[in-house]
Short mmCIF file of C-alpha atoms in Angstrom, two decimals:
data_model
loop_
_atom_site.label_atom_id
_atom_site.label_comp_id
_atom_site.label_asym_id
_atom_site.label_seq_id
_atom_site.Cartn_x
_atom_site.Cartn_y
_atom_site.Cartn_z
CA MET W 276 -36.60 -5.25 44.64
CA GLU W 277 -33.64 -3.48 43.04
CA SER W 278 -33.33 -3.68 39.29
CA PRO W 279 -30.16 -5.22 37.80
CA ARG W 280 -29.30 -1.78 36.38
CA SER W 281 -29.45 -0.04 39.78
CA THR W 282 -27.43 -2.86 41.33
CA ALA W 283 -24.73 -2.46 38.69
CA ALA W 284 -24.69 1.30 39.24
CA LEU W 285 -24.37 0.87 43.02
CA THR W 286 -21.53 -1.61 42.55
CA CYS W 287 -19.79 0.88 40.28
CA VAL W 288 -20.10 3.69 42.86
CA LEU W 289 -18.74 1.50 45.64
CA ALA W 290 -15.80 0.35 43.49
CA LEU W 291 -14.97 3.80 42.13
CA GLY W 292 -12.77 4.77 45.03
CA LEU W 293 -10.68 1.63 44.64
CA SER W 294 -10.24 0.98 40.95
CA GLY W 295 -12.62 3.18 38.96
CA CYS W 296 -15.57 2.00 36.94
CA VAL W 297 -16.38 2.76 33.33
CA VAL W 298 -19.52 1.61 31.58
CA LEU W 299 -19.06 1.76 27.81
CA SER W 300 -21.91 1.88 25.36
CA ALA W 301 -21.52 0.26 21.96
CA ALA W 302 -20.80 3.71 20.50
CA ASP W 303 -17.88 4.16 22.89
CA ARG W 304 -16.17 0.92 22.01
CA PRO W 305 -13.21 0.91 19.60
CA TRP W 306 -14.46 0.58 16.03
CA HIS W 307 -12.48 -2.60 15.40
CA GLU W 308 -14.27 -4.48 18.19
CA GLU W 309 -17.54 -4.16 16.27
CA ALA W 310 -16.05 -4.52 12.77
CA ASP W 311 -17.37 -7.18 10.42
CA PRO W 312 -14.43 -8.68 8.41
CA GLU W 313 -16.65 -9.47 5.43
CA ALA W 314 -18.06 -5.93 5.34
CA LEU W 315 -14.55 -4.47 5.50
CA LEU W 316 -13.40 -6.69 2.65
CA SER W 317 -16.37 -5.69 0.51
CA ALA W 318 -15.40 -2.02 0.99
CA LEU W 319 -11.74 -2.47 -0.04
CA ALA W 320 -12.07 -1.80 -3.76
CA ASP W 321 -14.25 1.29 -3.44
CA ALA W 322 -12.00 2.79 -0.77
CA ALA W 323 -8.87 2.21 -2.88
CA ASP W 324 -10.51 3.58 -6.05
CA ARG W 325 -11.29 6.88 -4.32
CA ALA W 326 -7.64 7.49 -3.38
CA ASP W 327 -5.86 9.96 -5.67
CA ASN W 328 -3.14 11.22 -3.33
CA TYR W 329 -0.94 8.76 -1.45
CA THR W 330 2.46 7.11 -1.15
CA LEU W 331 2.60 3.42 -1.95
CA GLU W 332 5.61 1.29 -1.05
CA LEU W 333 6.09 -2.24 -2.32
CA GLY W 334 8.55 -4.98 -1.55
CA PHE W 335 8.64 -8.11 -3.67
CA GLY W 336 10.77 -10.91 -5.04
CA PRO W 337 12.53 -14.00 -3.71
CA GLY W 338 13.07 -14.16 0.01
CA SER W 339 11.68 -11.51 2.33
CA PRO W 340 11.99 -8.02 0.81
CA ASP W 341 11.21 -6.45 4.18
CA GLY W 342 13.63 -8.68 6.07
CA PRO W 343 17.09 -8.04 7.49
CA ASP W 344 18.85 -9.62 4.51
CA GLY W 345 17.52 -6.87 2.24
CA SER W 346 16.73 -9.34 -0.52
CA GLY W 347 14.16 -8.58 -3.17
CA THR W 348 13.25 -5.29 -4.78
CA ARG W 349 11.56 -2.22 -3.31
CA LEU W 350 9.47 0.30 -5.20
CA SER W 351 7.95 3.53 -3.96
CA TYR W 352 5.20 5.43 -5.77
CA GLU W 353 4.34 8.96 -4.67
CA VAL W 354 1.03 9.86 -6.26
CA SER W 355 0.10 13.55 -6.29
CA ASP W 356 -3.14 15.08 -7.48
CA SER W 357 -1.81 18.66 -7.49
CA PRO W 358 0.17 18.74 -9.63
CA ALA W 359 -1.00 15.49 -11.19
CA ALA W 360 2.13 13.37 -11.33
CA VAL W 361 3.79 10.22 -10.02
CA ARG W 362 7.32 9.96 -8.67
CA ALA W 363 8.66 6.41 -8.67
CA THR W 364 11.77 5.23 -6.86
CA LEU W 365 12.99 1.74 -7.69
CA THR W 366 15.57 0.27 -5.30
CA ARG W 367 17.11 -2.96 -6.53
CA ALA W 368 18.48 -5.75 -4.38
CA ASP W 369 22.04 -4.51 -5.03
CA GLY W 370 21.16 -1.10 -3.55
CA SER W 371 21.16 0.80 -6.86
CA GLU W 372 18.35 3.33 -7.25
CA LEU W 373 16.33 4.71 -10.14
CA VAL W 374 14.12 7.79 -9.72
CA VAL W 375 11.58 8.78 -12.39
CA VAL W 376 8.87 11.46 -12.40
CA TYR W 377 5.85 10.82 -14.60
CA PRO W 378 3.89 14.06 -15.20
CA GLU W 379 0.27 13.55 -16.18
CA ASP W 380 1.06 15.03 -19.59
CA GLY W 381 4.49 14.76 -21.15
CA GLU W 382 7.49 12.46 -21.19
CA ALA W 383 9.01 10.72 -18.19
CA LEU W 384 11.74 12.65 -16.38
CA LEU W 385 14.73 10.55 -15.34
CA HIS W 386 16.97 11.65 -12.47
CA ASP W 387 20.59 11.38 -13.60
CA THR W 388 21.81 9.67 -10.44
CA GLY W 389 25.60 9.79 -10.26
CA ASP W 390 25.86 11.94 -13.40
CA LEU W 391 26.03 8.79 -15.53
CA LEU W 392 24.34 10.38 -18.54
CA GLY W 393 26.60 13.40 -18.74
CA ALA W 394 23.62 15.75 -19.02
CA PRO W 395 23.92 19.42 -17.97
CA THR W 396 21.00 19.02 -15.55
CA GLU W 397 20.03 16.49 -12.88
CA TRP W 398 16.86 15.58 -14.79
CA VAL W 399 16.72 14.30 -18.35
CA ARG W 400 13.63 14.08 -20.55
CA GLY W 401 13.01 10.92 -22.50
CA ASP W 402 11.14 7.64 -22.19
CA ASP W 403 13.78 5.98 -24.37
CA LEU W 404 16.40 6.34 -21.63
CA LEU W 405 14.51 4.25 -19.12
CA PRO W 406 15.78 0.72 -18.53
CA ALA W 407 13.52 -2.24 -19.02
CA PRO W 408 11.46 -2.75 -17.07
CA ALA W 409 10.84 0.89 -16.12
CA PRO W 410 9.24 1.52 -12.70
CA ALA W 411 5.84 2.10 -14.29
CA GLU W 412 6.14 -1.33 -15.92
CA VAL W 413 7.25 -3.17 -12.78
CA PHE W 414 3.89 -2.37 -11.24
CA ASP W 415 1.24 -0.55 -13.22
CA LEU W 416 -0.83 1.63 -10.89
CA ALA W 417 -3.78 1.00 -13.19
CA SER W 418 -3.74 -2.60 -11.97
CA LEU W 419 -4.03 -1.57 -8.32
CA SER W 420 -7.81 -1.98 -8.33
CA ALA W 421 -7.48 -5.50 -9.70
CA LEU W 422 -4.95 -6.35 -7.02
CA VAL W 423 -7.18 -5.00 -4.25
CA ASP W 424 -10.13 -6.93 -5.69
CA LEU W 425 -8.01 -10.06 -5.63
CA PHE W 426 -7.12 -9.64 -1.96
CA ALA W 427 -10.74 -8.85 -1.11
CA GLY W 428 -11.63 -12.30 -2.42
CA MET W 429 -9.81 -14.09 0.40
CA GLU W 430 -11.68 -16.97 1.99
CA GLY W 431 -11.97 -17.76 5.68
CA ALA W 432 -11.09 -14.22 6.73
CA GLU W 433 -10.13 -13.97 10.39
CA ALA W 434 -9.47 -10.76 12.29
CA GLY W 435 -6.59 -10.33 14.72
CA PRO W 436 -5.94 -7.67 17.36
CA ALA W 437 -5.83 -4.09 16.05
CA GLU W 438 -2.38 -2.79 15.14
CA SER W 439 -0.83 0.53 14.12
CA VAL W 440 0.37 0.70 10.52
CA GLY W 441 2.31 3.91 10.31
CA ARG W 442 0.03 6.38 12.05
CA THR W 443 -3.17 4.50 11.25
CA GLU W 444 -5.05 2.07 13.47
CA ALA W 445 -5.90 -0.97 11.39
CA LEU W 446 -7.50 -4.35 11.80
CA PRO W 447 -5.46 -7.25 10.35
CA LEU W 448 -7.42 -9.78 8.32
CA THR W 449 -5.89 -13.13 7.40
CA GLY W 450 -7.20 -15.51 4.78
CA VAL W 451 -6.41 -17.68 1.79
CA LEU W 452 -6.82 -17.20 -1.93
CA PRO W 453 -7.68 -20.67 -3.19
CA ALA W 454 -6.06 -22.01 -6.31
CA ALA W 455 -7.44 -20.29 -9.39
CA ALA W 456 -10.04 -22.30 -11.25
CA ASP W 457 -9.34 -23.33 -14.82
CA GLY W 458 -9.57 -20.34 -17.10
CA ALA W 459 -9.52 -17.84 -14.20
CA ALA W 460 -5.77 -17.47 -13.75
CA ALA W 461 -5.89 -14.11 -15.59
CA GLU W 462 -7.46 -12.61 -12.45
CA ARG W 463 -4.01 -12.82 -10.86
CA ASP W 464 -2.11 -11.00 -13.58
CA ALA W 465 -1.36 -8.13 -11.19
CA VAL W 466 0.44 -10.48 -8.81
CA VAL W 467 2.47 -12.56 -11.24
CA PRO W 468 5.06 -9.89 -12.25
CA LEU W 469 5.69 -9.07 -8.59
CA LEU W 470 6.00 -12.60 -7.26
CA GLY W 471 7.92 -13.80 -10.29
CA GLU W 472 6.32 -17.19 -10.03
CA ASP W 473 3.18 -19.09 -10.91
CA ALA W 474 0.47 -17.37 -8.84
CA SER W 475 -2.32 -19.73 -9.84
CA GLY W 476 -1.95 -21.85 -6.70
CA ALA W 477 -3.26 -21.12 -3.22
CA LEU W 478 -1.81 -17.96 -1.64
CA ASP W 479 -1.77 -16.85 1.97
CA VAL W 480 -2.89 -13.22 2.09
CA TYR W 481 -3.03 -10.57 4.79
CA VAL W 482 -4.76 -7.18 4.72
CA TRP W 483 -4.66 -4.43 7.34
CA VAL W 484 -7.86 -2.39 6.99
CA ASP W 485 -8.70 0.98 8.56
CA ARG W 486 -12.16 1.94 9.80
CA SER W 487 -13.18 3.24 6.33
CA GLY W 488 -12.30 -0.06 4.67
CA PHE W 489 -9.06 1.22 3.13
CA PRO W 490 -6.31 -1.43 2.76
CA VAL W 491 -3.40 0.37 4.44
CA ARG W 492 -1.15 -2.71 4.06
CA MET W 493 -1.39 -5.92 2.06
CA GLU W 494 0.83 -9.00 2.02
CA SER W 495 0.93 -12.20 0.01
CA SER W 496 3.23 -15.18 0.15
CA GLY W 497 3.69 -18.02 -2.28
CA GLU W 498 6.05 -20.96 -2.25
CA GLU W 499 9.09 -19.04 -3.49
CA ALA W 500 8.46 -15.31 -3.10
CA SER W 501 6.62 -12.70 -1.08
CA LEU W 502 4.93 -9.37 -1.68
CA TRP W 503 3.90 -6.48 0.55
CA LEU W 504 2.30 -3.11 -0.17
CA GLU W 505 1.83 -0.29 2.31
CA PHE W 506 0.06 3.07 1.93
CA SER W 507 0.98 6.25 3.77
CA ASP W 508 0.57 10.03 3.55
CA ARG W 509 -2.91 9.82 2.07
CA ASP W 510 -4.04 13.32 1.05
CA ARG W 511 -0.62 14.62 2.17
CA THR W 512 1.67 13.46 -0.66
CA SER W 513 3.32 16.22 -2.71
CA PHE W 514 6.63 16.77 -4.48
CA HIS W 515 8.28 19.14 -6.93
CA VAL W 516 7.93 18.25 -10.60
CA PRO W 517 11.15 19.32 -12.40
CA ASN W 518 10.58 21.83 -15.18
CA GLY W 519 12.25 24.52 -17.26
CA ASP W 520 16.00 24.79 -16.78
CA GLU W 521 15.95 21.83 -14.39
CA VAL W 522 15.39 19.43 -17.31
CA SER W 523 17.50 18.86 -20.41
CA GLU W 524 17.23 16.73 -23.52
CA PRO W 525 19.24 13.52 -23.83
CA VAL W 526 22.89 14.03 -24.73
CA ALA W 527 23.61 12.79 -28.27
CA SER W 528 25.89 9.75 -28.29
#
């Protein structure tokens, strides 16, 4: 009597000339087919905490910041570890742009877009020149871990078909953040400034996770506003930090 394995092999050989036959072991299957949503969510915070070189783009505010109407506000953070600095670009709903470089040590460097400050250089030194809120105040990168933790707490996580986010294959996870219990609303402090609304109620959340558990994209939607964050250029983000003759002091008024 033939074993089931030999029968399957014979069937494969006979069918090879017509359509091909591939027998995949578990190790050969795409990683996302074997992924456990709960295990991926539990790895989110650690994976995000280890990142020290990346570009983070955010869209937030009323309407759909990523939609065709261009509503809402967009913010880009380029985070470099060598040299240690952050370059933030804030694009408002009216299309105006503010670019600031934050060296690890020293004052913020403001790009004099449109020569509005009358400075002799394109870059001007001085935290006092920044409008309120400054890009670093719109979203504090120090709160990123808290935001990732919040998304990792989604309930009823369901995985969809794998998708490409930028150049990364990611598994989308969909779930709900239930309404915050009494006294626990502070856990959502990282979301409130971005959504501009009461974030204590239930929120629909979406996370695209790569095979290491890193949240390459996150989305949240409330009743009146939406938020999305997307990472790119991990370990490849770099930019020039203005220095020397490229930077001048504020012009006295």
